[in-house]
PDB file of C-alpha atoms in Angstrom:
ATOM      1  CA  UNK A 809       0.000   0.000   0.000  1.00 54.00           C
ATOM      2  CA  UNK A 810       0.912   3.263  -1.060  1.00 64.00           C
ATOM      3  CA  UNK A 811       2.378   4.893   1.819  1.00 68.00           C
ATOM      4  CA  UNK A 812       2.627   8.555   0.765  1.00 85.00           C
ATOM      5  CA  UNK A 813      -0.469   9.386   0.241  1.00 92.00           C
ATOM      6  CA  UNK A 814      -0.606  12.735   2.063  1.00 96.00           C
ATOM      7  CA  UNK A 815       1.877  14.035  -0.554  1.00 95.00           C
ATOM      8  CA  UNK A 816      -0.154  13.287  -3.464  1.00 94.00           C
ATOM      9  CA  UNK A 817      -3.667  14.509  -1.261  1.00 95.00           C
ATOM     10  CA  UNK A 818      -4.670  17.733  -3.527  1.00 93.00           C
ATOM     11  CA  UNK A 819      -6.345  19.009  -0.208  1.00 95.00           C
ATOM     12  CA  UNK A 820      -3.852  18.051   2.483  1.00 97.00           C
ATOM     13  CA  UNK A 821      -0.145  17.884   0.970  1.00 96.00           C
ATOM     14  CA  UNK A 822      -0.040  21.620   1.276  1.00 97.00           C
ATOM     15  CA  UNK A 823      -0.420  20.593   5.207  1.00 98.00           C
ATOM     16  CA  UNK A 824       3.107  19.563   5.811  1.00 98.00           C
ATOM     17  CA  UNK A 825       4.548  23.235   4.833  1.00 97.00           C
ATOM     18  CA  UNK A 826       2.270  24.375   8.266  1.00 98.00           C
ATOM     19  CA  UNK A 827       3.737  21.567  10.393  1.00 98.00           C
ATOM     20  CA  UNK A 828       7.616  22.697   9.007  1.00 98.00           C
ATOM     21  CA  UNK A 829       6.689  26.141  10.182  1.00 97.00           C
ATOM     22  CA  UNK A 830       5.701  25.477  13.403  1.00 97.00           C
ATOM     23  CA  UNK A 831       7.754  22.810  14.689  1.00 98.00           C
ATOM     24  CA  UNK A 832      10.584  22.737  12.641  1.00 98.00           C
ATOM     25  CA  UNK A 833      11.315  20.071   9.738  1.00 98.00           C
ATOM     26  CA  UNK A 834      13.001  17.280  11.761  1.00 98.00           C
ATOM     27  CA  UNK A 835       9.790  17.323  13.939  1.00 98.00           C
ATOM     28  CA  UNK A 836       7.433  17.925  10.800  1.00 98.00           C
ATOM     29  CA  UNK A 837       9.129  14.935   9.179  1.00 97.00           C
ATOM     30  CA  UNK A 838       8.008  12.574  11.689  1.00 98.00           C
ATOM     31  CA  UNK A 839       4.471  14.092  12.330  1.00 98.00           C
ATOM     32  CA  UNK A 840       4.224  13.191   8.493  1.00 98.00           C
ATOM     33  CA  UNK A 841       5.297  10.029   8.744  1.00 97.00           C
ATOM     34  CA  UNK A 842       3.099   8.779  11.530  1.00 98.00           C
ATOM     35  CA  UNK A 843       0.239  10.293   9.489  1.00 98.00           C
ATOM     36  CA  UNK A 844       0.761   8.670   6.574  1.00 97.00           C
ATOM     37  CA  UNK A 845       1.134   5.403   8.502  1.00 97.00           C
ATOM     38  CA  UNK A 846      -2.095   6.494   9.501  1.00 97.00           C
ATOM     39  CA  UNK A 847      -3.648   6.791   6.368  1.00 97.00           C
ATOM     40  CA  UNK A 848      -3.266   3.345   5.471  1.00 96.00           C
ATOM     41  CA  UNK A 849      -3.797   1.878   8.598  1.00 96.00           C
ATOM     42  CA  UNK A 850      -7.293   3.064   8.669  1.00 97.00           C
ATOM     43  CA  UNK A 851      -7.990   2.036   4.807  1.00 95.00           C
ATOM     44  CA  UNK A 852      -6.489  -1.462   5.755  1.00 95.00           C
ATOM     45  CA  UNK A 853      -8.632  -1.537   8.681  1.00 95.00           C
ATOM     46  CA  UNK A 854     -11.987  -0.760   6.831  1.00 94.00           C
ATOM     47  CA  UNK A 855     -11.556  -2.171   3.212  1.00 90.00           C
ATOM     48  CA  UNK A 856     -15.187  -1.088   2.095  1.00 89.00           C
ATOM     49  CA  UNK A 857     -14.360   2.611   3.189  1.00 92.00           C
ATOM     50  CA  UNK A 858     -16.111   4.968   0.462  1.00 90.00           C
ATOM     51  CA  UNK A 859     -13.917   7.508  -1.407  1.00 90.00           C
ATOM     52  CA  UNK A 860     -14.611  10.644   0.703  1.00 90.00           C
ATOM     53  CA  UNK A 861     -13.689   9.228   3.608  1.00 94.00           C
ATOM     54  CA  UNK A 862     -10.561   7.543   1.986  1.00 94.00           C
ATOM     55  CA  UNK A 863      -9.851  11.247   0.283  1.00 94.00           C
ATOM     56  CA  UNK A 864     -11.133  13.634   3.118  1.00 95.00           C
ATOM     57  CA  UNK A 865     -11.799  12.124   6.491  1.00 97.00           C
ATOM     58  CA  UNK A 866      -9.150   9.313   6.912  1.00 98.00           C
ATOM     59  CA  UNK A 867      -6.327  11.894   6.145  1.00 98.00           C
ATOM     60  CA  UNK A 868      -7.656  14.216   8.635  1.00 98.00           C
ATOM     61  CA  UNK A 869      -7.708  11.836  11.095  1.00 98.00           C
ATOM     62  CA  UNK A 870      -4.455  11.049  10.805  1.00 98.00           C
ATOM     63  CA  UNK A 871      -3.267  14.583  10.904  1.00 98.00           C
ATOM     64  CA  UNK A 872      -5.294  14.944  14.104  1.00 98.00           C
ATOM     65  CA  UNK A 873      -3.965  11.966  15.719  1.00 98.00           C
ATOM     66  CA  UNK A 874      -0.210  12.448  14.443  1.00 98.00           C
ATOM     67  CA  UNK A 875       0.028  15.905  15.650  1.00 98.00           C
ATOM     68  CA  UNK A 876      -1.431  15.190  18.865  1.00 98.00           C
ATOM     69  CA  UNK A 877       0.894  11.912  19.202  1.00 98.00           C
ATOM     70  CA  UNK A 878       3.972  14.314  19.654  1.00 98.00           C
ATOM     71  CA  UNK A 879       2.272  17.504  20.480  1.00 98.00           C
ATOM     72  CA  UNK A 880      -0.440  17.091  22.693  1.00 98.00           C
ATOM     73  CA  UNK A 881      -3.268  20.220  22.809  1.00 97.00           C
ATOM     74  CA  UNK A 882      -2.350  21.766  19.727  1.00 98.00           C
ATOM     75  CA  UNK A 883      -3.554  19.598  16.778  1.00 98.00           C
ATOM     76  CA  UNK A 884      -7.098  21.276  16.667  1.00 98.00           C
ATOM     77  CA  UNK A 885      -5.402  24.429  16.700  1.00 98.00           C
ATOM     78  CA  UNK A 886      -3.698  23.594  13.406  1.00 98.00           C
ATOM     79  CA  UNK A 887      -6.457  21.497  11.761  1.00 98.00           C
ATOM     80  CA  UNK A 888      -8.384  23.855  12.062  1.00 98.00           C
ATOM     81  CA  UNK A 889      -6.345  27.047  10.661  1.00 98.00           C
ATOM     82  CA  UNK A 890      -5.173  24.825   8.079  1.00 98.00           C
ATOM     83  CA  UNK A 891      -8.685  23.403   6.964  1.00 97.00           C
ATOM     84  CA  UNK A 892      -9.623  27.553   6.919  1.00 97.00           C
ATOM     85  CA  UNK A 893      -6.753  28.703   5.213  1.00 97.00           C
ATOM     86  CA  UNK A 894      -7.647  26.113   2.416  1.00 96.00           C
ATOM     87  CA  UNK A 895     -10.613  26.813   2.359  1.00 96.00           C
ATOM     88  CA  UNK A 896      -9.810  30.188   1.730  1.00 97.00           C
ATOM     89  CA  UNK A 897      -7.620  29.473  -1.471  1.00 95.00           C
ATOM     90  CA  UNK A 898     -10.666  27.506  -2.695  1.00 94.00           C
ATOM     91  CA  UNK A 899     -13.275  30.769  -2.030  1.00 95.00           C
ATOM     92  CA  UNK A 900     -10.706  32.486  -4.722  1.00 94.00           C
ATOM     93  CA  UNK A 901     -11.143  30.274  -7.175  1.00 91.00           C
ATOM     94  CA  UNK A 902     -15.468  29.998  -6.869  1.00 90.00           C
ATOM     95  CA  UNK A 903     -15.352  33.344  -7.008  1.00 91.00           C
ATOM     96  CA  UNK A 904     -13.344  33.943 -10.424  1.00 90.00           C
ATOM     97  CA  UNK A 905     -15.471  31.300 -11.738  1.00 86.00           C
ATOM     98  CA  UNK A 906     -18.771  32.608 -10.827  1.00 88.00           C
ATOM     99  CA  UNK A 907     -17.439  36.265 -11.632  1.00 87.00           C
ATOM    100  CA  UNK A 908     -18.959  35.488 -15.056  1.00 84.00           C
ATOM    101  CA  UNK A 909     -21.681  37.401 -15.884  1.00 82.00           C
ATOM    102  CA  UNK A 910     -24.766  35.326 -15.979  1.00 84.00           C
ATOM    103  CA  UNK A 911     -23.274  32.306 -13.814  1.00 86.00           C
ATOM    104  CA  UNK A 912     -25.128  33.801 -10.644  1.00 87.00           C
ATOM    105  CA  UNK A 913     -28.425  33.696 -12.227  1.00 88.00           C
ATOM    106  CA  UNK A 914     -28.092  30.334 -13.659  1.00 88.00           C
ATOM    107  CA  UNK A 915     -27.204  29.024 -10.175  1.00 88.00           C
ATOM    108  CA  UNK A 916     -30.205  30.750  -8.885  1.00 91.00           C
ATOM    109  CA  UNK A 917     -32.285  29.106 -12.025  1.00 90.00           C
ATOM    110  CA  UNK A 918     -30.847  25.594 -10.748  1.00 90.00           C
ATOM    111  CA  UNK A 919     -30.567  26.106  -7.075  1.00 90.00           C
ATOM    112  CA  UNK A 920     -32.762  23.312  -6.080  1.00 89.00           C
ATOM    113  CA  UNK A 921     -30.640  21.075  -8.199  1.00 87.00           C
ATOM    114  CA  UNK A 922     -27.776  22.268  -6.034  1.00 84.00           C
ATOM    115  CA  UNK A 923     -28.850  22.625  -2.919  1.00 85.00           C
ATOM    116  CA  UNK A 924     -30.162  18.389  -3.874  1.00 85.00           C
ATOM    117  CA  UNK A 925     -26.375  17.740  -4.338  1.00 79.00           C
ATOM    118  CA  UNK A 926     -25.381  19.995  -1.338  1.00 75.00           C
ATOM    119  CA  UNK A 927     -27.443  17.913   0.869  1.00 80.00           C
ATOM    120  CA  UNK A 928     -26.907  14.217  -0.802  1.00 81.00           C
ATOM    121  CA  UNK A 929     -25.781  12.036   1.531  1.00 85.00           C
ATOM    122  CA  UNK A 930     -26.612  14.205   4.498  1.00 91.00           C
ATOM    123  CA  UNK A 931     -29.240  14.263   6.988  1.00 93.00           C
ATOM    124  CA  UNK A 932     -31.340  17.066   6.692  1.00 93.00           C
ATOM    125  CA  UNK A 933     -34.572  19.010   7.977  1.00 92.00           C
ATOM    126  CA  UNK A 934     -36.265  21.827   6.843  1.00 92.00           C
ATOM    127  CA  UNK A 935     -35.405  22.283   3.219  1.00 92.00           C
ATOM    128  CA  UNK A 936     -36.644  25.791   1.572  1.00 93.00           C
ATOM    129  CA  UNK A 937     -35.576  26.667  -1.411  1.00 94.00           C
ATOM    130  CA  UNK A 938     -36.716  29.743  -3.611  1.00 93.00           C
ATOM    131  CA  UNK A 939     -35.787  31.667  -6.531  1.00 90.00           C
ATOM    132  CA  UNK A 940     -33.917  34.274  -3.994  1.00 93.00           C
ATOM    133  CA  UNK A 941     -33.346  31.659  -1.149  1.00 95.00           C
ATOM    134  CA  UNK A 942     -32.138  28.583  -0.172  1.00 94.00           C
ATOM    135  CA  UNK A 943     -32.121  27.287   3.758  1.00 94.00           C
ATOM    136  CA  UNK A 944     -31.260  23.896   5.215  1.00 93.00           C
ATOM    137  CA  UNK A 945     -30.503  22.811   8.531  1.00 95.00           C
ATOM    138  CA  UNK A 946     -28.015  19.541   8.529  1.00 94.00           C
ATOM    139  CA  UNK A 947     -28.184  17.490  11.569  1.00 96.00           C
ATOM    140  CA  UNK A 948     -26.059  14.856  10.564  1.00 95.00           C
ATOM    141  CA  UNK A 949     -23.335  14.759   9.135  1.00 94.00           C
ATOM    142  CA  UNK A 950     -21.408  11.726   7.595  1.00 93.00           C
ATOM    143  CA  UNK A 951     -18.070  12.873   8.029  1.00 95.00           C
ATOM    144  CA  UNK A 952     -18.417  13.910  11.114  1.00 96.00           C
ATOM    145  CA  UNK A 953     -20.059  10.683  12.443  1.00 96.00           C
ATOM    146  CA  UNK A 954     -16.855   8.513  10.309  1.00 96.00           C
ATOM    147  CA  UNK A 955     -15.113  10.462  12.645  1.00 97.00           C
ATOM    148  CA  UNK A 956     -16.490   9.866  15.146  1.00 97.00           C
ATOM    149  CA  UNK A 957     -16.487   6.810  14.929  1.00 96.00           C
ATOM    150  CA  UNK A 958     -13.199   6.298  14.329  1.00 97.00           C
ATOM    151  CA  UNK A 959     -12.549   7.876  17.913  1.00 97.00           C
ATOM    152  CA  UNK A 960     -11.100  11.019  16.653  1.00 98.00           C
ATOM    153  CA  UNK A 961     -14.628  13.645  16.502  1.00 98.00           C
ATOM    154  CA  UNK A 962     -12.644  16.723  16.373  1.00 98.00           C
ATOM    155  CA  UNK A 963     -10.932  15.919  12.978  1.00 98.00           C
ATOM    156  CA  UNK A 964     -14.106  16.825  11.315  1.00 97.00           C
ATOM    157  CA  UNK A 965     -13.737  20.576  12.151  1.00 97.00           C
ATOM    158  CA  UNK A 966     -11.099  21.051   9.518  1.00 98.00           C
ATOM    159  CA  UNK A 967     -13.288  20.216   6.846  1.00 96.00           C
ATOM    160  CA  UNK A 968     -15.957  22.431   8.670  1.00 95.00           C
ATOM    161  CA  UNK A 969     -13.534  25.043   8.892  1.00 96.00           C
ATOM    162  CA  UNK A 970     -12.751  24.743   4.747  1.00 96.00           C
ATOM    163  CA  UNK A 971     -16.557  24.464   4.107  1.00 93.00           C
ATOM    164  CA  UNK A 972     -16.691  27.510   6.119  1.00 94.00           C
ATOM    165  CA  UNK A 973     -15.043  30.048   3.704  1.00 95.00           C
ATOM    166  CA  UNK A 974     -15.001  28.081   0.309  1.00 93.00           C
ATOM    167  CA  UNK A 975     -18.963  28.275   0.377  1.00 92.00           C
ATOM    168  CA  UNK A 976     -18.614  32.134   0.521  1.00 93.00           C
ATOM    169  CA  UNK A 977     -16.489  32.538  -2.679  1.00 93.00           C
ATOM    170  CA  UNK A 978     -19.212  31.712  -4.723  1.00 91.00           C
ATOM    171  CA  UNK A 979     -20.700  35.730  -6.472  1.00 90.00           C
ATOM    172  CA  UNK A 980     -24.383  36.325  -6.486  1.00 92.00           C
ATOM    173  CA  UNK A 981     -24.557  34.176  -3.155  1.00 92.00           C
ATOM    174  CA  UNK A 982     -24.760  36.273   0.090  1.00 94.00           C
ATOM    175  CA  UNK A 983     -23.659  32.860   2.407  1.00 94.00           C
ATOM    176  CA  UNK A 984     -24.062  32.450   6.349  1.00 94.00           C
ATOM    177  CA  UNK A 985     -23.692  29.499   8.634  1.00 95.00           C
ATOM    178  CA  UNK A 986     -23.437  30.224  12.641  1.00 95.00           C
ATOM    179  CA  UNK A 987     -23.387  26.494  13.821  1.00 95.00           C
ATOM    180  CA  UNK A 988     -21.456  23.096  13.006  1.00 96.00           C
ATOM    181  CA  UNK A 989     -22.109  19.660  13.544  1.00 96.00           C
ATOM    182  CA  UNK A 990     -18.570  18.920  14.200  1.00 95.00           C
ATOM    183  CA  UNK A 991     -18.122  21.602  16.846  1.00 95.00           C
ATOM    184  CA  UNK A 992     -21.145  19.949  18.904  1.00 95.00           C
ATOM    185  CA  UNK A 993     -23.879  22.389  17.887  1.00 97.00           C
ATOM    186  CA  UNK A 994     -27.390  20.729  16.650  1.00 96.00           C
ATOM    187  CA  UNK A 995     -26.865  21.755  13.537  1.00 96.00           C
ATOM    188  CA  UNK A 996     -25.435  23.592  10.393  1.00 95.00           C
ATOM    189  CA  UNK A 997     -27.630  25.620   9.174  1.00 95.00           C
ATOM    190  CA  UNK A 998     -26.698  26.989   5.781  1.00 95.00           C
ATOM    191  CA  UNK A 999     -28.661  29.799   4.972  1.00 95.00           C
ATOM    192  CA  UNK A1000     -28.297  31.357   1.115  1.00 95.00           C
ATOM    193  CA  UNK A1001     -29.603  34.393  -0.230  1.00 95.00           C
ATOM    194  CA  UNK A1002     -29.853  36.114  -4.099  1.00 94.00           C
ATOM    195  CA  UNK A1003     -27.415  38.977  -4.027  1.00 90.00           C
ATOM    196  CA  UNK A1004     -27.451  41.554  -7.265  1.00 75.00           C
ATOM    197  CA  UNK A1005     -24.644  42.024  -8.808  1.00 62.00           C
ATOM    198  CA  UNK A1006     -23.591  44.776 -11.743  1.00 55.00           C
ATOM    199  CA  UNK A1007     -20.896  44.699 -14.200  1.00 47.00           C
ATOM    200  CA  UNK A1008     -19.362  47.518 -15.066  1.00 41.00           C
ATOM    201  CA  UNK A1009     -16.480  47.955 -17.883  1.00 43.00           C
ATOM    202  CA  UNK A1010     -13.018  48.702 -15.703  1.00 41.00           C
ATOM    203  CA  UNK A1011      -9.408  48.083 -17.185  1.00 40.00           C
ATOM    204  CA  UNK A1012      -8.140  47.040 -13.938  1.00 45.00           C
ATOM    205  CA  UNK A1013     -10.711  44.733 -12.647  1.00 46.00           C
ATOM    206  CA  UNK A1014     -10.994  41.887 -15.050  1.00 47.00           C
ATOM    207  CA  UNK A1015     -13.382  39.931 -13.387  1.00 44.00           C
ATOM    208  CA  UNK A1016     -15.907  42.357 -13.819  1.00 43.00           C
ATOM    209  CA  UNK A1017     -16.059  43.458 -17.140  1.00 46.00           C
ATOM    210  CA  UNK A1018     -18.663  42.769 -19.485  1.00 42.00           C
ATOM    211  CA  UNK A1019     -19.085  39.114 -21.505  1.00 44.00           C
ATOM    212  CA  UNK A1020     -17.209  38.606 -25.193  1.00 48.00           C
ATOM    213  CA  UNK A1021     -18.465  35.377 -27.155  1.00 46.00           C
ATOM    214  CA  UNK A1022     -15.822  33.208 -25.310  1.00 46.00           C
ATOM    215  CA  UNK A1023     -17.179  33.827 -22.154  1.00 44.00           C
ATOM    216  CA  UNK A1024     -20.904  33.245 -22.728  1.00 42.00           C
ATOM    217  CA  UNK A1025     -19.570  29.768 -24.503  1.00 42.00           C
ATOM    218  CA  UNK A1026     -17.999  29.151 -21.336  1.00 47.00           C
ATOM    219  CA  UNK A1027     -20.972  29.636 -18.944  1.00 45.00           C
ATOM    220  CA  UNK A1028     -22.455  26.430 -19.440  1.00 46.00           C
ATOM    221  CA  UNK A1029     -19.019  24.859 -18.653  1.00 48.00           C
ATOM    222  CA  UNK A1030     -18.688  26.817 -15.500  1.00 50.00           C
ATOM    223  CA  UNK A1031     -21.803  25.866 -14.083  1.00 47.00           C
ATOM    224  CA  UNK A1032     -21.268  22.042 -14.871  1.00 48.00           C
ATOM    225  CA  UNK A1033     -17.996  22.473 -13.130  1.00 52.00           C
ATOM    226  CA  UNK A1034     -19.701  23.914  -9.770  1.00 53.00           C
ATOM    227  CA  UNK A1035     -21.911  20.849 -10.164  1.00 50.00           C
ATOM    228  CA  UNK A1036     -19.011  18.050 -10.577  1.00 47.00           C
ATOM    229  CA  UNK A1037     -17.415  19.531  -7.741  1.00 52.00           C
ATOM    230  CA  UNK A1038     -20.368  19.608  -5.342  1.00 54.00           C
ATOM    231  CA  UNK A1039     -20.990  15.851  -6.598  1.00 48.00           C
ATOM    232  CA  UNK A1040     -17.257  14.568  -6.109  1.00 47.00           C
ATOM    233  CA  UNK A1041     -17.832  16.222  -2.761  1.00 52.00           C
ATOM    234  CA  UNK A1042     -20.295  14.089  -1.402  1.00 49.00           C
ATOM    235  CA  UNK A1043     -19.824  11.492  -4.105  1.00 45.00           C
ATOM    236  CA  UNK A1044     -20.839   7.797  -2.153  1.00 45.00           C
ATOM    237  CA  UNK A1045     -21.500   9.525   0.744  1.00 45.00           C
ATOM    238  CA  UNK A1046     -24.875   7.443   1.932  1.00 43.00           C
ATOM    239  CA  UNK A1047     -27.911   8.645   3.314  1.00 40.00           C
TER     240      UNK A1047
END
């Protein structure tokens, strides 16, 4: 069995970098070896593991438990500025993407197609979805309870902490969400509202100048890339 997969993790390689910085990369070395050890100990230890929790939860697990191994107290601390600092790099990139003109209304056109694949997999209550607004409260949450499970709950709160910011990257979407499974509240309640946005013609904002051909070609494309991505997210994830 592979037994590097944190370095070729497009979420969590990056992680290492954080762990040089703080404790040096002697220390970092062996964090990231334990971790990977980790990694496969948990897929050898449940074979018919899914693919998000072999590609998000298992490897933040092991972080978790390899930080707190050698460093005890300060592995939520760095989970969970890590999972926000990704999560941050991701918001930039939803928001070029949906900086297209006419990619906020066709998200609002589809948003109970979304907000179906936002929720797959995921126990939720009180759906409400509108052509300005979308609500849902989850109250459980399969990554969290893998976590769980696996004796290791506070894991989960780095991908909270990435879902977090990411989900506010995304233009024509004003985004808010004051509780978290993972941090022991009832709920996440995700609460999405239509925000109007104007274009204007500027030569030093790119991103907000009007359409040519090319980019009304590419709108279609753009959306079915928001859509992939929110279906590898909670792709096998069961309900």
């Amino acid at each position: 069995m592979d037994a590097n997969k944190l370095d070729k993790s497009l979420i969590y390689k990056n992680f290492k970098k954080d762990l040089i910085e703080r404790f040096g990369s002697e220390r970092a070395e062996m964090i990231w070896k334990y971790a990977n050890n980790q990694v496969c100990e948990l897929e050898q230890s449940i074979p018919g593991a899914d693919s998000t929790d072999k590609q998000f939860v298992f490897p933040a697990v092991a972080l978790f438990r390899a930080i707190d191994n050698y460093f005890p107290g300060q592995a939520l601390e760095l989970t969970r500025a890590y999972g926000k600092k990704t999560g941050l790099k991701m918001k930039k990139i939803f928001s070029r993407i949906t900086a297209l003109p006419g990619i906020p209304g066709l998200m609002w056109k589809n948003m109970d197609k979304i907000a179906a694949k936002m929720s797959d997999g995921y126990e939720c209550k009180d759906v409400h979805v509108t052509d300005s607004e979308c609500s849902l409260d989850v109250v459980g949450c399969p990554l969290y309870d893998r976590a769980r499970k696996l004796g290791t709950p506070e894991a989960a709160q780095m991908i909270c902490c990435m879902d977090k910011e990411y989900m506010t990257g995304f233009r024509g979407i004003d985004y808010v969400r004051t509780k978290s499974v993972a941090e022991g509240d009832d709920c996440c309640d995700y609460r999405l509202k239509k925000s109007d946005l104007k274009y204007h013609k500027k030569s030093d904002d790119k991103s907000t100048k009007m359409p040519d051909n090319k980019m009304l070609m590419g709108i279609g494309l753009v959306f079915a890339t928001i859509m992939l991505f929110l279906t590898f997210r909670n792709r096998n994830i069961k309900k």
